[in-house]
């Protein structure tokens, strides 16, 4: 198994890499999710650095506690107006989580 410290995931996204690797996410997955956050005005204004976005992703991954494939399936079932989104992400990361949901 590759040393996490030498992986592309860690080199590009060190704040979320160990958690992302644990749940099976790739560099491309993290890049996609961070770009979705950047494209959302409300999320971007709240988390204005890639480091803060990585930390938010880490928190969401741990809170939802689903592997990569299940996580993406789960996002497809959620809607921005769902009352129980906070159960998935916590109040602090609600804006980021909404940015990840389908439009």
Tab-separated table of C-alpha atoms in Angstrom:
chain	number	residue	atom	x	y	z
A	1	UNK	CA	0.000	0.000	0.000
A	2	UNK	CA	1.241	3.453	-0.912
A	3	UNK	CA	2.414	5.767	1.858
A	4	UNK	CA	-0.259	8.455	2.236
A	5	UNK	CA	2.414	11.142	2.607
A	6	UNK	CA	3.708	10.354	-0.895
A	7	UNK	CA	0.326	10.037	-2.599
A	8	UNK	CA	-1.060	12.543	-5.106
A	9	UNK	CA	-4.069	12.948	-2.856
A	10	UNK	CA	-1.916	14.062	0.075
A	11	UNK	CA	0.346	16.257	-2.045
A	12	UNK	CA	-2.606	18.122	-3.522
A	13	UNK	CA	-5.127	18.022	-0.630
A	14	UNK	CA	-3.248	17.333	2.632
A	15	UNK	CA	-6.028	18.448	4.992
A	16	UNK	CA	-8.579	15.917	3.715
A	17	UNK	CA	-6.297	13.204	2.274
A	18	UNK	CA	-6.259	10.649	5.129
A	19	UNK	CA	-10.028	10.759	5.574
A	20	UNK	CA	-10.676	10.803	1.821
A	21	UNK	CA	-8.404	7.807	1.322
A	22	UNK	CA	-10.126	5.935	4.150
A	23	UNK	CA	-13.491	6.349	2.387
A	24	UNK	CA	-12.077	5.572	-1.071
A	25	UNK	CA	-12.092	9.036	-2.665
A	26	UNK	CA	-9.575	9.915	-5.370
A	27	UNK	CA	-7.777	13.145	-6.237
A	28	UNK	CA	-10.310	13.701	-9.030
A	29	UNK	CA	-13.233	13.254	-6.627
A	30	UNK	CA	-11.847	15.813	-4.186
A	31	UNK	CA	-11.059	18.220	-7.017
A	32	UNK	CA	-14.632	17.883	-8.316
A	33	UNK	CA	-16.147	18.497	-4.881
A	34	UNK	CA	-13.914	21.486	-4.137
A	35	UNK	CA	-14.730	22.980	-7.543
A	36	UNK	CA	-18.438	22.602	-6.797
A	37	UNK	CA	-17.855	24.558	-3.579
A	38	UNK	CA	-15.986	27.272	-5.462
A	39	UNK	CA	-18.784	27.588	-8.013
A	40	UNK	CA	-21.398	28.156	-5.309
A	41	UNK	CA	-21.421	31.800	-4.231
A	42	UNK	CA	-22.726	31.154	-0.722
A	43	UNK	CA	-20.259	28.342	-0.051
A	44	UNK	CA	-17.386	30.340	-1.564
A	45	UNK	CA	-18.064	33.357	0.630
A	46	UNK	CA	-18.109	31.183	3.751
A	47	UNK	CA	-15.098	28.982	2.943
A	48	UNK	CA	-12.789	31.197	0.928
A	49	UNK	CA	-9.637	29.043	0.948
A	50	UNK	CA	-8.962	25.543	-0.323
A	51	UNK	CA	-7.732	24.559	3.148
A	52	UNK	CA	-11.051	25.508	4.739
A	53	UNK	CA	-12.893	23.651	1.976
A	54	UNK	CA	-10.769	20.560	2.608
A	55	UNK	CA	-11.532	20.691	6.325
A	56	UNK	CA	-15.242	21.058	5.581
A	57	UNK	CA	-15.123	18.037	3.256
A	58	UNK	CA	-13.314	16.024	5.898
A	59	UNK	CA	-16.011	16.865	8.446
A	60	UNK	CA	-18.788	15.969	6.009
A	61	UNK	CA	-17.144	12.652	5.057
A	62	UNK	CA	-16.788	11.698	8.703
A	63	UNK	CA	-20.288	12.769	9.623
A	64	UNK	CA	-22.040	11.041	6.701
A	65	UNK	CA	-19.727	8.018	7.146
A	66	UNK	CA	-20.244	6.460	3.701
A	67	UNK	CA	-17.687	5.132	1.250
A	68	UNK	CA	-17.145	6.998	-1.993
A	69	UNK	CA	-19.798	5.299	-4.120
A	70	UNK	CA	-22.431	5.394	-1.405
A	71	UNK	CA	-21.596	9.051	-0.679
A	72	UNK	CA	-22.264	10.105	-4.271
A	73	UNK	CA	-25.483	8.058	-4.361
A	74	UNK	CA	-26.516	9.688	-1.085
A	75	UNK	CA	-25.951	13.184	-2.507
A	76	UNK	CA	-28.261	12.336	-5.412
A	77	UNK	CA	-31.096	11.608	-2.969
A	78	UNK	CA	-30.753	14.863	-1.045
A	79	UNK	CA	-32.295	18.231	-1.893
A	80	UNK	CA	-31.298	21.738	-0.850
A	81	UNK	CA	-34.612	22.290	0.924
A	82	UNK	CA	-34.565	19.054	2.948
A	83	UNK	CA	-35.167	19.877	6.590
A	84	UNK	CA	-32.783	17.236	7.872
A	85	UNK	CA	-29.642	18.253	5.953
A	86	UNK	CA	-28.048	19.384	9.198
A	87	UNK	CA	-28.057	15.752	10.367
A	88	UNK	CA	-25.745	14.966	7.438
A	89	UNK	CA	-23.360	17.867	7.737
A	90	UNK	CA	-23.860	19.900	10.902
A	91	UNK	CA	-24.875	23.552	10.992
A	92	UNK	CA	-21.347	24.848	10.362
A	93	UNK	CA	-20.951	22.965	7.058
A	94	UNK	CA	-24.500	23.321	5.766
A	95	UNK	CA	-23.531	25.840	3.060
A	96	UNK	CA	-20.765	23.592	1.755
A	97	UNK	CA	-23.005	20.535	1.796
A	98	UNK	CA	-25.700	22.356	-0.169
A	99	UNK	CA	-23.084	23.270	-2.777
A	100	UNK	CA	-22.369	19.558	-3.297
A	101	UNK	CA	-26.008	18.652	-3.914
A	102	UNK	CA	-27.475	18.368	-7.410
A	103	UNK	CA	-29.033	21.558	-8.717
